[in-house]
XYZ file of C-alpha atoms in Angstrom:
368
model
C 4.465 14.007 12.027
C 8.057 13.694 13.018
C 9.293 10.177 13.525
C 11.224 9.679 17.149
C 14.581 9.414 17.313
C 15.682 5.655 16.590
C 17.178 4.432 19.756
C 18.265 0.814 20.061
C 18.542 0.643 23.394
C 17.002 1.614 26.848
C 18.469 1.569 30.007
C 17.051 -1.795 31.288
C 16.745 -3.619 27.647
C 17.445 -3.887 23.929
C 15.470 -4.125 20.926
C 16.579 -6.581 18.233
C 15.132 -8.018 15.022
C 14.040 -11.478 15.606
C 17.011 -14.156 14.941
C 16.457 -18.139 15.460
C 18.306 -18.120 19.209
C 15.237 -16.074 20.193
C 13.019 -18.582 19.534
C 13.978 -20.805 22.728
C 13.401 -17.532 25.021
C 9.854 -16.509 23.692
C 8.344 -19.355 26.306
C 6.178 -17.063 27.913
C 2.364 -17.913 27.848
C 1.630 -14.462 26.034
C 3.922 -15.394 23.043
C 2.998 -19.133 22.564
C 0.063 -18.582 20.234
C 2.418 -16.259 18.050
C 5.058 -19.276 17.794
C 3.845 -20.365 14.007
C 3.718 -16.759 12.696
C 6.822 -16.363 14.364
C 9.102 -19.554 12.646
C 7.265 -18.301 9.320
C 8.434 -14.846 9.832
C 12.199 -16.278 10.529
C 12.328 -18.751 7.632
C 10.892 -15.898 5.057
C 12.859 -13.277 6.450
C 15.607 -13.540 3.766
C 13.338 -14.073 0.834
C 11.421 -11.225 1.694
C 14.194 -8.791 1.614
C 15.676 -10.330 -1.648
C 12.213 -10.285 -3.441
C 11.421 -6.706 -2.187
C 14.672 -5.312 -3.759
C 14.144 -7.315 -6.978
C 10.036 -6.348 -7.433
C 6.899 -4.803 -5.887
C 4.979 -7.980 -4.945
C 3.035 -9.074 -1.763
C 4.512 -9.374 1.824
C 5.677 -12.906 2.605
C 6.822 -12.359 5.992
C 6.226 -9.736 9.021
C 8.590 -7.782 10.818
C 9.302 -8.667 14.227
C 11.253 -7.092 17.045
C 11.956 -8.130 20.572
C 12.974 -6.495 23.559
C 15.340 -8.551 25.519
C 16.786 -8.114 29.124
C 20.042 -9.313 30.438
C 20.010 -11.534 33.707
C 23.419 -11.949 35.036
C 26.023 -12.510 32.735
C 24.787 -14.810 30.436
C 20.857 -15.204 30.850
C 18.826 -13.162 28.769
C 14.802 -12.543 28.961
C 12.458 -12.072 26.547
C 10.105 -8.872 27.822
C 8.089 -8.341 24.717
C 7.537 -8.114 20.889
C 5.932 -6.527 18.266
C 4.728 -7.664 14.711
C 4.442 -5.528 11.784
C 3.693 -5.975 8.103
C 3.198 -4.150 5.320
C -0.613 -3.431 3.983
C 0.786 -2.997 0.253
C 3.172 -3.712 -2.009
C 4.780 -0.229 -1.912
C 5.318 -0.235 1.222
C 3.950 2.890 2.542
C 1.225 1.882 4.753
C 2.036 -0.759 7.378
C 0.224 -2.298 10.275
C 0.912 -3.214 13.958
C -0.331 -6.664 13.956
C 0.656 -7.975 17.434
C 2.117 -5.975 20.264
C 2.649 -8.443 23.181
C 4.859 -8.254 26.788
C 5.562 -10.742 28.484
C 3.694 -11.751 31.723
C 6.517 -11.954 33.820
C 7.849 -8.675 32.156
C 6.954 -6.548 35.598
C 7.156 -8.999 38.105
C 9.598 -8.470 40.864
C 13.175 -7.002 40.127
C 15.720 -8.018 37.685
C 18.927 -8.742 38.588
C 20.864 -6.068 37.025
C 17.916 -3.574 37.655
C 14.424 -2.431 38.639
C 11.501 -4.219 36.467
C 10.742 -1.990 33.169
C 7.645 -0.273 32.985
C 5.260 -2.300 30.559
C 4.035 1.214 29.212
C 7.407 2.369 28.626
C 8.334 -0.764 27.191
C 5.524 -1.062 24.830
C 6.068 2.480 23.713
C 9.580 1.767 22.710
C 8.550 -1.424 20.588
C 6.565 0.572 18.744
C 8.747 3.598 18.288
C 11.653 1.275 17.133
C 9.358 -0.566 14.868
C 8.499 2.737 13.093
C 11.640 4.223 13.114
C 13.193 1.177 11.315
C 10.657 0.742 8.521
C 12.069 2.825 5.362
C 9.437 4.293 2.946
C 6.308 4.172 5.581
C 4.241 7.017 4.817
C 0.947 5.781 7.488
C 0.939 3.444 10.249
C -2.615 1.661 11.077
C -3.251 -0.229 14.641
C -6.169 -1.556 16.469
C -7.258 -1.744 20.149
C -10.316 -2.786 22.142
C -12.419 -0.201 23.064
C -11.593 -1.357 26.715
C -7.739 -1.830 26.452
C -7.021 1.472 28.027
C -3.134 0.695 28.309
C -2.826 -0.040 24.701
C -5.056 3.026 23.575
C -2.712 4.966 25.687
C 0.359 3.517 24.347
C -0.577 4.028 20.934
C -2.104 7.763 21.176
C 1.627 8.492 22.599
C 3.010 7.374 19.508
C 0.963 9.952 17.390
C -1.971 7.492 16.443
C -5.207 9.057 16.365
C -8.638 7.391 16.170
C -10.058 6.659 12.839
C -13.384 4.937 14.082
C -15.081 2.536 16.277
C -16.245 -0.816 14.716
C -18.533 -3.576 16.831
C -17.086 -7.355 16.028
C -19.920 -9.870 15.139
C -19.481 -13.463 14.622
C -21.794 -15.437 12.399
C -22.061 -18.860 11.801
C -23.209 -20.529 8.469
C -26.326 -22.592 9.348
C -26.052 -26.131 8.506
C -29.187 -26.767 6.827
C -30.877 -24.474 4.645
C -30.390 -23.006 1.171
C -28.818 -19.652 0.673
C -30.822 -16.641 -0.326
C -31.329 -16.143 -4.206
C -29.885 -12.737 -5.142
C -32.091 -10.115 -6.946
C -32.570 -11.102 -10.330
C -31.732 -8.030 -11.781
C -27.938 -8.413 -10.504
C -25.179 -10.995 -11.387
C -22.728 -12.804 -8.824
C -19.193 -12.862 -9.716
C -16.217 -14.412 -8.053
C -13.348 -12.038 -7.211
C -10.282 -12.350 -9.776
C -8.040 -10.622 -11.609
C -10.884 -9.369 -14.284
C -13.327 -8.340 -11.778
C -11.212 -6.873 -8.831
C -11.106 -3.506 -10.537
C -14.870 -3.282 -9.950
C -14.841 -4.420 -6.099
C -11.623 -1.836 -5.498
C -13.972 1.286 -6.905
C -16.468 -0.338 -4.478
C -14.433 0.090 -1.313
C -13.119 3.192 -2.629
C -16.433 4.746 -2.391
C -17.194 2.862 1.069
C -14.323 4.190 2.864
C -14.191 7.558 4.326
C -11.400 9.608 2.329
C -8.826 10.467 5.329
C -8.560 6.342 5.872
C -8.499 5.884 2.209
C -5.487 8.098 1.726
C -3.918 6.497 4.559
C -4.234 2.839 3.452
C -2.921 4.130 -0.153
C -4.478 0.358 -1.540
C -4.266 -0.178 -5.088
C -6.153 -3.242 -7.217
C -3.179 -5.526 -6.822
C -2.920 -4.896 -3.025
C -6.931 -6.011 -2.485
C -6.155 -9.287 -4.440
C -3.294 -10.077 -2.018
C -5.058 -9.308 0.935
C -7.831 -11.536 -0.191
C -5.849 -14.083 -1.805
C -8.524 -14.510 -4.207
C -11.628 -15.269 -2.120
C -14.372 -13.000 -2.482
C -17.788 -12.309 -4.330
C -19.531 -9.526 -5.415
C -22.921 -8.326 -6.750
C -22.704 -6.615 -10.090
C -24.929 -4.205 -11.964
C -24.911 -5.293 -15.398
C -26.140 -2.088 -16.829
C -23.684 0.426 -14.935
C -21.161 -2.674 -15.072
C -20.541 -1.586 -11.497
C -20.119 -3.714 -8.478
C -23.027 -2.630 -5.865
C -21.983 -5.431 -2.786
C -19.115 -7.451 -2.482
C -17.477 -9.625 0.704
C -13.862 -10.829 0.358
C -11.525 -12.609 2.950
C -9.187 -10.258 5.089
C -7.642 -12.897 7.320
C -7.979 -15.790 10.046
C -9.309 -14.656 12.864
C -7.286 -15.521 16.183
C -10.805 -16.544 17.488
C -11.588 -19.154 14.670
C -12.894 -18.567 11.381
C -12.414 -16.050 8.934
C -12.542 -12.467 9.202
C -14.553 -10.782 5.969
C -15.047 -7.283 4.727
C -18.759 -6.809 3.607
C -19.221 -3.781 1.482
C -22.514 -1.935 -0.045
C -22.693 0.710 -2.420
C -23.931 3.990 -0.369
C -26.651 3.989 -2.934
C -27.962 0.545 -2.807
C -28.652 0.194 0.934
C -31.338 -1.863 0.274
C -29.239 -5.055 -0.690
C -28.684 -5.325 3.435
C -30.900 -8.197 3.465
C -31.185 -11.401 1.533
C -28.964 -10.177 -1.134
C -26.044 -9.332 1.601
C -26.748 -12.777 3.250
C -26.505 -14.517 -0.284
C -23.037 -13.166 -0.339
C -22.082 -14.319 3.310
C -23.383 -18.156 2.163
C -20.582 -17.891 -0.596
C -17.419 -16.961 1.129
C -18.752 -19.275 3.787
C -18.645 -22.294 2.643
C -17.164 -25.000 4.508
C -18.598 -24.371 7.747
C -16.388 -21.834 9.040
C -17.581 -18.958 11.441
C -17.591 -15.586 9.750
C -16.155 -12.313 11.943
C -17.313 -8.433 10.170
C -16.948 -5.253 11.416
C -19.450 -3.404 11.614
C -19.013 1.268 12.828
C -20.976 1.565 15.873
C -22.724 4.256 14.140
C -24.377 2.361 11.587
C -27.538 0.964 13.149
C -29.293 -0.735 10.367
C -26.394 -2.824 9.662
C -26.363 -3.834 13.477
C -30.101 -4.580 13.679
C -29.553 -6.873 10.528
C -26.714 -8.514 11.835
C -28.202 -9.046 15.073
C -31.468 -10.663 13.179
C -29.223 -12.552 11.308
C -28.230 -14.166 14.247
C -24.267 -12.822 14.527
C -22.890 -12.501 18.096
C -21.557 -9.345 19.043
C -17.973 -9.856 20.608
C -17.022 -5.911 21.864
C -15.862 -3.062 20.172
C -12.367 -2.452 18.341
C -11.009 1.392 17.841
C -9.097 1.802 14.494
C -6.267 3.912 14.870
C -3.532 5.299 12.323
C -0.987 7.992 12.120
C 1.079 9.591 9.316
C 5.022 9.589 8.979
C 7.294 12.372 7.894
C 10.883 12.444 7.938
C 13.027 15.699 7.882
C 15.349 15.634 4.842
C 18.964 15.533 5.250
C 20.859 18.693 4.942
C 22.588 19.748 1.366
C 26.432 19.228 0.947
C 28.516 21.820 2.166
C 29.865 22.516 -1.150
C 26.310 22.185 -2.956
C 25.022 24.764 -0.431
C 27.795 27.191 -0.935
C 27.279 27.271 -4.852
C 23.636 28.291 -4.026
C 24.679 30.962 -1.793
C 27.115 32.389 -4.438
C 24.559 32.473 -7.019
C 22.041 34.172 -5.166
C 24.393 36.658 -3.881
C 25.793 37.217 -7.936
C 21.710 38.185 -8.768
C 21.934 40.798 -5.704
C 25.344 42.496 -7.267
C 24.534 45.649 -9.499
C 24.918 45.098 -13.237
C 27.668 47.269 -14.799
C 27.239 48.693 -18.335
C 29.702 46.459 -20.493
C 32.620 48.749 -22.136
C 31.998 49.405 -26.227
C 34.052 47.383 -28.395
C 35.254 48.666 -31.605
C 33.472 47.234 -34.754
C 35.077 48.847 -37.743
C 38.181 46.742 -39.437
C 41.454 47.100 -37.460
C 43.249 48.708 -40.539
C 40.853 51.695 -40.325
C 42.221 52.374 -36.949
C 45.450 54.937 -36.671
C 48.462 53.524 -36.587
C 50.653 56.304 -34.820
C 48.980 58.378 -31.618
C 47.356 61.362 -32.693
C 49.150 64.315 -31.652
C 47.153 67.576 -30.794
C 49.385 70.897 -31.181
């Protein structure tokens, strides 16, 4: 899908990368929970650019764009912001992490014109975020199944639903021993030596189309999980058949984790899977797990485990392709000339004498 034109401004607002002087303007209640993330992104923006130019490594800071509207001659108001981050070292896959609009963005009319449409503002932020990232081949975003406005904005920008997950929150019991994994399987922590095994497991459990969009490598898995994870290994085949790893800190408190079970080992959905959750949930933090709405067996297991359902989330994604720049005029002219030359008829070359020059007559031959 082609990338829209990268307009930097609209009739009523401008979109700029996050700067230090923007922080005092981001005092709307919608932006306050993101203040630590914004400050971190601002401090690490320059090191992120330098390190990305030198080597391929995990992202340090997110990309933040802010929509501003001028009020009067000197005052400006922050209307919204978007936070995006790389999901892999190569930078081919990006995620929309946050898309927030100020609660007062559409209240009343601005001094220099009417209040902006929230849908138009969200769409412009998303469009400019996609247009400003170079080298991205795919984008991923999530939205609550009840957030119709955000789902509509994502669809307008070319995002298509990939799957719908139900979110579950599970609190590690304060008392009681963890279940013992099967005797024929080995419990191993996630590290550089075992990461390829967990990577192959997640590749086997992920749909092919989504796997292609994410374009994730082994080092990306380690970066995202920060080395926190466990897996059950089949020693005979030397493969991971079940595993769990950290995804991120959840905004609702606790940790978001990914639980993967090989399609051929569905019977591990029980005490064996619970033992993995006990391993990664040490410290009493609550765990947030995603379960596809069509996976009835896992949902029944989570419910029996005592987990609480917290709504549904739609995973959406889009591919990006860019028009290639036209060839320079001279190069194009040379190519046309080469093509025309091949189309011209070939003439038979004139014969060239092959004998010695001395054998030729020195005077012209006169016929009587």
